[in-house]
PDB file of N, CA and C in Angstrom:
ATOM      1  N   UNK A   1       0.835  -1.137   0.011  1.00 83.00           N
ATOM      2  CA  UNK A   1      -0.067  -0.015  -0.093  1.00 83.00           C
ATOM      3  C   UNK A   1       0.808   1.304  -0.006  1.00 83.00           C
ATOM      4  N   UNK A   2       0.596   2.215  -0.745  1.00 92.00           N
ATOM      5  CA  UNK A   2       1.197   3.439  -0.812  1.00 92.00           C
ATOM      6  C   UNK A   2       0.797   4.441   0.073  1.00 92.00           C
ATOM      7  N   UNK A   3       1.764   5.194   0.804  1.00 95.00           N
ATOM      8  CA  UNK A   3       1.166   6.113   1.767  1.00 95.00           C
ATOM      9  C   UNK A   3       2.070   7.566   1.345  1.00 95.00           C
ATOM     10  N   UNK A   4       1.313   8.529   1.739  1.00 95.00           N
ATOM     11  CA  UNK A   4       1.917   9.919   1.341  1.00 95.00           C
ATOM     12  C   UNK A   4       1.817  10.725   2.634  1.00 95.00           C
ATOM     13  N   UNK A   5       2.703  11.808   2.632  1.00 97.00           N
ATOM     14  CA  UNK A   5       2.536  12.745   3.646  1.00 97.00           C
ATOM     15  C   UNK A   5       1.931  14.041   3.129  1.00 97.00           C
ATOM     16  N   UNK A   6       0.876  14.606   3.909  1.00 97.00           N
ATOM     17  CA  UNK A   6       0.177  15.778   3.366  1.00 97.00           C
ATOM     18  C   UNK A   6       0.058  16.736   4.606  1.00 97.00           C
ATOM     19  N   UNK A   7      -0.160  17.911   4.212  1.00 98.00           N
ATOM     20  CA  UNK A   7      -0.821  18.849   5.183  1.00 98.00           C
ATOM     21  C   UNK A   7      -2.107  19.348   4.774  1.00 98.00           C
ATOM     22  N   UNK A   8      -3.095  19.547   5.676  1.00 98.00           N
ATOM     23  CA  UNK A   8      -4.346  20.002   5.360  1.00 98.00           C
ATOM     24  C   UNK A   8      -4.513  21.322   6.224  1.00 98.00           C
ATOM     25  N   UNK A   9      -4.479  22.406   5.351  1.00 98.00           N
ATOM     26  CA  UNK A   9      -4.869  23.654   5.875  1.00 98.00           C
ATOM     27  C   UNK A   9      -6.412  24.101   6.074  1.00 98.00           C
ATOM     28  N   UNK A  10      -6.732  24.374   7.099  1.00 98.00           N
ATOM     29  CA  UNK A  10      -8.159  24.536   7.568  1.00 98.00           C
ATOM     30  C   UNK A  10      -8.452  25.999   8.055  1.00 98.00           C
ATOM     31  N   UNK A  11      -9.424  26.535   7.559  1.00 97.00           N
ATOM     32  CA  UNK A  11      -9.835  27.903   8.148  1.00 97.00           C
ATOM     33  C   UNK A  11     -11.452  27.650   8.549  1.00 97.00           C
ATOM     34  N   UNK A  12     -11.521  27.965   9.829  1.00 97.00           N
ATOM     35  CA  UNK A  12     -12.995  27.869  10.546  1.00 97.00           C
ATOM     36  C   UNK A  12     -13.555  29.297  10.567  1.00 97.00           C
ATOM     37  N   UNK A  13     -14.539  29.561   9.889  1.00 96.00           N
ATOM     38  CA  UNK A  13     -15.368  30.764   9.892  1.00 96.00           C
ATOM     39  C   UNK A  13     -16.568  30.591  10.803  1.00 96.00           C
ATOM     40  N   UNK A  14     -17.108  29.537  10.896  1.00 95.00           N
ATOM     41  CA  UNK A  14     -18.324  29.220  11.546  1.00 95.00           C
ATOM     42  C   UNK A  14     -18.073  28.596  12.775  1.00 95.00           C
ATOM     43  N   UNK A  15     -18.175  28.976  13.871  1.00 92.00           N
ATOM     44  CA  UNK A  15     -17.834  28.306  15.287  1.00 92.00           C
ATOM     45  C   UNK A  15     -18.795  27.094  15.520  1.00 92.00           C
ATOM     46  N   UNK A  16     -20.008  27.057  14.958  1.00 95.00           N
ATOM     47  CA  UNK A  16     -20.872  26.095  14.994  1.00 95.00           C
ATOM     48  C   UNK A  16     -20.363  24.676  14.467  1.00 95.00           C
ATOM     49  N   UNK A  17     -19.432  24.909  13.560  1.00 96.00           N
ATOM     50  CA  UNK A  17     -18.879  23.560  13.028  1.00 96.00           C
ATOM     51  C   UNK A  17     -17.673  22.943  13.710  1.00 96.00           C
ATOM     52  N   UNK A  18     -17.238  23.697  14.616  1.00 94.00           N
ATOM     53  CA  UNK A  18     -15.929  23.183  15.399  1.00 94.00           C
ATOM     54  C   UNK A  18     -16.333  21.686  16.039  1.00 94.00           C
ATOM     55  N   UNK A  19     -17.300  21.657  16.584  1.00 96.00           N
ATOM     56  CA  UNK A  19     -17.649  20.238  17.044  1.00 96.00           C
ATOM     57  C   UNK A  19     -17.592  19.126  16.119  1.00 96.00           C
ATOM     58  N   UNK A  20     -18.220  19.372  14.980  1.00 97.00           N
ATOM     59  CA  UNK A  20     -18.227  18.524  13.872  1.00 97.00           C
ATOM     60  C   UNK A  20     -16.792  18.264  13.252  1.00 97.00           C
ATOM     61  N   UNK A  21     -16.042  19.363  13.301  1.00 97.00           N
ATOM     62  CA  UNK A  21     -14.598  19.182  12.650  1.00 97.00           C
ATOM     63  C   UNK A  21     -13.793  18.378  13.703  1.00 97.00           C
ATOM     64  N   UNK A  22     -14.061  18.569  14.923  1.00 96.00           N
ATOM     65  CA  UNK A  22     -13.167  17.712  15.814  1.00 96.00           C
ATOM     66  C   UNK A  22     -13.756  16.270  15.839  1.00 96.00           C
ATOM     67  N   UNK A  23     -14.829  15.958  15.780  1.00 97.00           N
ATOM     68  CA  UNK A  23     -15.190  14.621  15.366  1.00 97.00           C
ATOM     69  C   UNK A  23     -14.545  13.932  14.204  1.00 97.00           C
ATOM     70  N   UNK A  24     -14.675  14.639  13.280  1.00 98.00           N
ATOM     71  CA  UNK A  24     -14.062  14.099  12.012  1.00 98.00           C
ATOM     72  C   UNK A  24     -12.580  13.867  12.213  1.00 98.00           C
ATOM     73  N   UNK A  25     -11.664  14.922  12.800  1.00 97.00           N
ATOM     74  CA  UNK A  25     -10.538  14.489  13.100  1.00 97.00           C
ATOM     75  C   UNK A  25     -10.194  13.470  14.130  1.00 97.00           C
ATOM     76  N   UNK A  26     -10.920  13.434  15.009  1.00 97.00           N
ATOM     77  CA  UNK A  26     -10.925  12.079  15.932  1.00 97.00           C
ATOM     78  C   UNK A  26     -11.222  10.882  15.124  1.00 97.00           C
ATOM     79  N   UNK A  27     -12.100  10.859  14.184  1.00 97.00           N
ATOM     80  CA  UNK A  27     -12.314   9.788  13.376  1.00 97.00           C
ATOM     81  C   UNK A  27     -11.118   9.334  12.499  1.00 97.00           C
ATOM     82  N   UNK A  28     -10.385  10.165  12.069  1.00 97.00           N
ATOM     83  CA  UNK A  28      -9.135   9.889  11.430  1.00 97.00           C
ATOM     84  C   UNK A  28      -7.902  10.068  12.240  1.00 97.00           C
ATOM     85  N   UNK A  29      -7.976   9.851  13.455  1.00 96.00           N
ATOM     86  CA  UNK A  29      -6.898  10.121  14.420  1.00 96.00           C
ATOM     87  C   UNK A  29      -5.632   9.314  14.034  1.00 96.00           C
ATOM     88  N   UNK A  30      -5.852   8.060  13.528  1.00 97.00           N
ATOM     89  CA  UNK A  30      -4.719   7.092  13.279  1.00 97.00           C
ATOM     90  C   UNK A  30      -3.827   7.625  12.213  1.00 97.00           C
ATOM     91  N   UNK A  31      -4.268   8.492  11.341  1.00 97.00           N
ATOM     92  CA  UNK A  31      -3.346   8.920  10.378  1.00 97.00           C
ATOM     93  C   UNK A  31      -2.716  10.243  10.574  1.00 97.00           C
ATOM     94  N   UNK A  32      -3.212  10.957  11.785  1.00 98.00           N
ATOM     95  CA  UNK A  32      -2.716  12.388  12.037  1.00 98.00           C
ATOM     96  C   UNK A  32      -1.384  12.206  12.910  1.00 98.00           C
ATOM     97  N   UNK A  33      -0.462  12.880  12.208  1.00 97.00           N
ATOM     98  CA  UNK A  33       1.007  13.033  12.708  1.00 97.00           C
ATOM     99  C   UNK A  33       0.917  13.950  13.808  1.00 97.00           C
ATOM    100  N   UNK A  34       0.394  15.257  13.469  1.00 97.00           N
ATOM    101  CA  UNK A  34       0.254  16.401  14.360  1.00 97.00           C
ATOM    102  C   UNK A  34      -0.681  17.369  13.838  1.00 97.00           C
ATOM    103  N   UNK A  35      -0.956  18.231  14.747  1.00 97.00           N
ATOM    104  CA  UNK A  35      -1.921  19.398  14.395  1.00 97.00           C
ATOM    105  C   UNK A  35      -1.612  20.693  15.079  1.00 97.00           C
ATOM    106  N   UNK A  36      -1.821  21.715  14.498  1.00 97.00           N
ATOM    107  CA  UNK A  36      -1.645  23.061  15.243  1.00 97.00           C
ATOM    108  C   UNK A  36      -2.768  23.945  14.865  1.00 97.00           C
ATOM    109  N   UNK A  37      -3.333  24.537  15.962  1.00 96.00           N
ATOM    110  CA  UNK A  37      -4.377  25.460  15.669  1.00 96.00           C
ATOM    111  C   UNK A  37      -4.246  26.843  16.284  1.00 96.00           C
ATOM    112  N   UNK A  38      -4.470  27.985  15.434  1.00 96.00           N
ATOM    113  CA  UNK A  38      -4.325  29.293  15.905  1.00 96.00           C
ATOM    114  C   UNK A  38      -5.524  30.060  15.946  1.00 96.00           C
ATOM    115  N   UNK A  39      -6.066  30.515  17.001  1.00 95.00           N
ATOM    116  CA  UNK A  39      -7.253  31.465  16.938  1.00 95.00           C
ATOM    117  C   UNK A  39      -6.834  32.807  16.512  1.00 95.00           C
ATOM    118  N   UNK A  40      -7.494  33.338  15.630  1.00 96.00           N
ATOM    119  CA  UNK A  40      -7.400  34.875  15.148  1.00 96.00           C
ATOM    120  C   UNK A  40      -8.635  35.610  15.725  1.00 96.00           C
ATOM    121  N   UNK A  41      -8.659  35.929  16.829  1.00 94.00           N
ATOM    122  CA  UNK A  41      -9.690  36.534  17.422  1.00 94.00           C
ATOM    123  C   UNK A  41     -10.213  37.843  16.801  1.00 94.00           C
ATOM    124  N   UNK A  42      -9.222  38.511  16.280  1.00 96.00           N
ATOM    125  CA  UNK A  42      -9.430  39.930  15.758  1.00 96.00           C
ATOM    126  C   UNK A  42     -10.440  39.711  14.503  1.00 96.00           C
ATOM    127  N   UNK A  43     -10.322  38.525  13.907  1.00 95.00           N
ATOM    128  CA  UNK A  43     -11.090  38.164  12.530  1.00 95.00           C
ATOM    129  C   UNK A  43     -12.081  37.391  12.729  1.00 95.00           C
ATOM    130  N   UNK A  44     -12.092  36.734  13.976  1.00 93.00           N
ATOM    131  CA  UNK A  44     -13.269  35.626  14.224  1.00 93.00           C
ATOM    132  C   UNK A  44     -12.820  34.347  13.596  1.00 93.00           C
ATOM    133  N   UNK A  45     -11.804  33.929  13.513  1.00 95.00           N
ATOM    134  CA  UNK A  45     -11.416  32.700  12.724  1.00 95.00           C
ATOM    135  C   UNK A  45     -10.531  31.849  13.512  1.00 95.00           C
ATOM    136  N   UNK A  46     -10.596  30.720  13.189  1.00 96.00           N
ATOM    137  CA  UNK A  46      -9.439  29.646  13.578  1.00 96.00           C
ATOM    138  C   UNK A  46      -8.763  29.109  12.412  1.00 96.00           C
ATOM    139  N   UNK A  47      -7.573  29.093  12.603  1.00 97.00           N
ATOM    140  CA  UNK A  47      -6.724  28.350  11.606  1.00 97.00           C
ATOM    141  C   UNK A  47      -5.967  27.209  12.126  1.00 97.00           C
ATOM    142  N   UNK A  48      -6.127  26.238  11.361  1.00 98.00           N
ATOM    143  CA  UNK A  48      -5.605  24.806  11.651  1.00 98.00           C
ATOM    144  C   UNK A  48      -4.936  24.187  10.751  1.00 98.00           C
ATOM    145  N   UNK A  49      -3.649  23.615  10.980  1.00 98.00           N
ATOM    146  CA  UNK A  49      -3.066  22.800  10.075  1.00 98.00           C
ATOM    147  C   UNK A  49      -2.859  21.336  10.672  1.00 98.00           C
ATOM    148  N   UNK A  50      -3.037  20.402   9.710  1.00 98.00           N
ATOM    149  CA  UNK A  50      -2.938  18.962  10.203  1.00 98.00           C
ATOM    150  C   UNK A  50      -2.214  18.138   9.212  1.00 98.00           C
ATOM    151  N   UNK A  51      -1.240  17.545   9.848  1.00 98.00           N
ATOM    152  CA  UNK A  51      -0.225  16.933   8.918  1.00 98.00           C
ATOM    153  C   UNK A  51      -0.615  15.432   9.162  1.00 98.00           C
ATOM    154  N   UNK A  52      -0.673  14.770   7.992  1.00 98.00           N
ATOM    155  CA  UNK A  52      -1.313  13.358   7.976  1.00 98.00           C
ATOM    156  C   UNK A  52      -0.338  12.522   7.151  1.00 98.00           C
ATOM    157  N   UNK A  53      -0.295  11.189   7.439  1.00 97.00           N
ATOM    158  CA  UNK A  53       0.420  10.092   6.681  1.00 97.00           C
ATOM    159  C   UNK A  53      -0.433   8.901   6.327  1.00 97.00           C
ATOM    160  N   UNK A  54      -0.934   8.821   5.119  1.00 97.00           N
ATOM    161  CA  UNK A  54      -1.856   7.735   4.799  1.00 97.00           C
ATOM    162  C   UNK A  54      -2.010   7.747   3.133  1.00 97.00           C
ATOM    163  N   UNK A  55      -2.756   6.739   2.662  1.00 96.00           N
ATOM    164  CA  UNK A  55      -2.879   6.581   1.277  1.00 96.00           C
ATOM    165  C   UNK A  55      -3.744   7.802   0.736  1.00 96.00           C
ATOM    166  N   UNK A  56      -3.387   8.129  -0.504  1.00 95.00           N
ATOM    167  CA  UNK A  56      -4.052   9.399  -1.011  1.00 95.00           C
ATOM    168  C   UNK A  56      -5.433   9.509  -0.964  1.00 95.00           C
ATOM    169  N   UNK A  57      -6.155   8.263  -1.229  1.00 95.00           N
ATOM    170  CA  UNK A  57      -7.606   8.352  -1.104  1.00 95.00           C
ATOM    171  C   UNK A  57      -8.017   8.521   0.232  1.00 95.00           C
ATOM    172  N   UNK A  58      -7.522   8.044   1.379  1.00 97.00           N
ATOM    173  CA  UNK A  58      -7.951   8.325   2.742  1.00 97.00           C
ATOM    174  C   UNK A  58      -7.554   9.865   3.135  1.00 97.00           C
ATOM    175  N   UNK A  59      -6.461  10.394   2.604  1.00 97.00           N
ATOM    176  CA  UNK A  59      -6.412  11.964   2.776  1.00 97.00           C
ATOM    177  C   UNK A  59      -7.318  12.579   2.075  1.00 97.00           C
ATOM    178  N   UNK A  60      -7.732  12.263   0.875  1.00 96.00           N
ATOM    179  CA  UNK A  60      -8.670  12.999   0.179  1.00 96.00           C
ATOM    180  C   UNK A  60     -10.208  12.792   0.776  1.00 96.00           C
ATOM    181  N   UNK A  61     -10.408  11.789   1.396  1.00 96.00           N
ATOM    182  CA  UNK A  61     -11.734  11.453   2.216  1.00 96.00           C
ATOM    183  C   UNK A  61     -11.856  12.377   3.195  1.00 96.00           C
ATOM    184  N   UNK A  62     -10.728  12.460   4.009  1.00 97.00           N
ATOM    185  CA  UNK A  62     -10.700  13.381   5.246  1.00 97.00           C
ATOM    186  C   UNK A  62     -10.826  14.715   4.743  1.00 97.00           C
ATOM    187  N   UNK A  63     -10.171  15.354   3.733  1.00 96.00           N
ATOM    188  CA  UNK A  63     -10.299  16.689   3.258  1.00 96.00           C
ATOM    189  C   UNK A  63     -11.588  17.016   2.811  1.00 96.00           C
ATOM    190  N   UNK A  64     -12.226  16.016   2.042  1.00 95.00           N
ATOM    191  CA  UNK A  64     -13.629  16.271   1.697  1.00 95.00           C
ATOM    192  C   UNK A  64     -14.649  16.264   2.683  1.00 95.00           C
ATOM    193  N   UNK A  65     -14.524  15.496   3.713  1.00 97.00           N
ATOM    194  CA  UNK A  65     -15.473  15.661   4.899  1.00 97.00           C
ATOM    195  C   UNK A  65     -15.271  16.937   5.507  1.00 97.00           C
ATOM    196  N   UNK A  66     -13.979  17.384   5.720  1.00 97.00           N
ATOM    197  CA  UNK A  66     -13.773  18.876   6.265  1.00 97.00           C
ATOM    198  C   UNK A  66     -14.283  19.815   5.416  1.00 97.00           C
ATOM    199  N   UNK A  67     -14.073  19.915   4.110  1.00 94.00           N
ATOM    200  CA  UNK A  67     -14.534  20.781   3.230  1.00 94.00           C
ATOM    201  C   UNK A  67     -15.924  20.859   3.153  1.00 94.00           C
ATOM    202  N   UNK A  68     -16.752  19.956   3.550  1.00 96.00           N
ATOM    203  CA  UNK A  68     -18.268  19.800   3.336  1.00 96.00           C
ATOM    204  C   UNK A  68     -18.848  20.553   4.481  1.00 96.00           C
ATOM    205  N   UNK A  69     -18.103  20.892   5.785  1.00 97.00           N
ATOM    206  CA  UNK A  69     -18.683  21.469   6.682  1.00 97.00           C
ATOM    207  C   UNK A  69     -18.993  22.977   6.526  1.00 97.00           C
ATOM    208  N   UNK A  70     -20.069  23.556   6.906  1.00 97.00           N
ATOM    209  CA  UNK A  70     -20.457  24.899   6.889  1.00 97.00           C
ATOM    210  C   UNK A  70     -19.499  25.837   7.436  1.00 97.00           C
ATOM    211  N   UNK A  71     -19.069  26.785   6.565  1.00 97.00           N
ATOM    212  CA  UNK A  71     -18.352  27.856   7.076  1.00 97.00           C
ATOM    213  C   UNK A  71     -16.732  27.387   7.351  1.00 97.00           C
ATOM    214  N   UNK A  72     -16.356  26.168   6.671  1.00 97.00           N
ATOM    215  CA  UNK A  72     -15.241  25.721   6.801  1.00 97.00           C
ATOM    216  C   UNK A  72     -14.481  25.547   5.503  1.00 97.00           C
ATOM    217  N   UNK A  73     -13.291  25.953   5.304  1.00 95.00           N
ATOM    218  CA  UNK A  73     -12.548  25.930   4.039  1.00 95.00           C
ATOM    219  C   UNK A  73     -11.233  25.058   4.220  1.00 95.00           C
ATOM    220  N   UNK A  74     -10.905  24.315   3.180  1.00 95.00           N
ATOM    221  CA  UNK A  74      -9.596  23.506   3.456  1.00 95.00           C
ATOM    222  C   UNK A  74      -8.998  23.275   2.161  1.00 95.00           C
ATOM    223  N   UNK A  75      -7.627  23.198   2.303  1.00 96.00           N
ATOM    224  CA  UNK A  75      -6.804  22.721   1.095  1.00 96.00           C
ATOM    225  C   UNK A  75      -5.751  21.856   1.476  1.00 96.00           C
ATOM    226  N   UNK A  76      -5.315  20.929   0.609  1.00 97.00           N
ATOM    227  CA  UNK A  76      -4.381  19.863   0.840  1.00 97.00           C
ATOM    228  C   UNK A  76      -3.239  20.018   0.026  1.00 97.00           C
ATOM    229  N   UNK A  77      -2.117  19.962   0.612  1.00 97.00           N
ATOM    230  CA  UNK A  77      -0.830  20.033  -0.092  1.00 97.00           C
ATOM    231  C   UNK A  77      -0.119  18.568   0.251  1.00 97.00           C
ATOM    232  N   UNK A  78       0.184  17.960  -0.947  1.00 96.00           N
ATOM    233  CA  UNK A  78       0.791  16.449  -0.891  1.00 96.00           C
ATOM    234  C   UNK A  78       2.344  16.566  -1.111  1.00 96.00           C
ATOM    235  N   UNK A  79       2.873  15.821  -0.364  1.00 94.00           N
ATOM    236  CA  UNK A  79       4.493  15.644  -0.658  1.00 94.00           C
ATOM    237  C   UNK A  79       4.567  14.601  -1.716  1.00 94.00           C
ATOM    238  N   UNK A  80       5.606  14.864  -2.391  1.00 91.00           N
ATOM    239  CA  UNK A  80       6.064  13.916  -3.655  1.00 91.00           C
ATOM    240  C   UNK A  80       6.672  12.584  -3.173  1.00 91.00           C
ATOM    241  N   UNK A  81       6.769  12.559  -1.830  1.00 85.00           N
ATOM    242  CA  UNK A  81       7.423  11.279  -1.274  1.00 85.00           C
ATOM    243  C   UNK A  81       6.289  10.255  -1.014  1.00 85.00           C
ATOM    244  N   UNK A  82       6.576   8.998  -1.670  1.00 85.00           N
ATOM    245  CA  UNK A  82       5.603   8.043  -1.526  1.00 85.00           C
ATOM    246  C   UNK A  82       6.342   6.752  -0.998  1.00 85.00           C
ATOM    247  N   UNK A  83       5.755   6.193   0.178  1.00 89.00           N
ATOM    248  CA  UNK A  83       6.339   5.073   0.879  1.00 89.00           C
ATOM    249  C   UNK A  83       5.398   3.992   0.563  1.00 89.00           C
ATOM    250  N   UNK A  84       6.106   2.762   0.705  1.00 89.00           N
ATOM    251  CA  UNK A  84       5.226   1.491   0.326  1.00 89.00           C
ATOM    252  C   UNK A  84       5.258   0.639   1.700  1.00 89.00           C
ATOM    253  N   UNK A  85       4.161   0.376   2.080  1.00 73.00           N
ATOM    254  CA  UNK A  85       3.963  -0.425   3.460  1.00 73.00           C
ATOM    255  C   UNK A  85       3.938  -1.883   3.115  1.00 73.00           C
TER     256      UNK A  85
END
C-alpha cells in the first residue's frame, strides 16, 4: 500500500462547525501525525494545520469531509514522497 505525507490547511469561519470538525479529526486520528491550531480573534477565525500520513484516497476522504462543513474551508498539499508499506 502506498502512503503519502500531506498537510491540510483549514480555516474555520463558523464556530458552530467546530464540534463536527473535531469529530472528523478524531475519526481519522490514526493517520494524523500532528496538528496546530491558531485562533485569530480579531477576525473571528480559527486556523488549523493538520499533518497526515496515509494513502492518498484516505487523505482525500478526510479533506472532503472537512470541506463539506458549513463555514469551513480547506486545502491539501501533498508531498512527492511515496512510501510503500
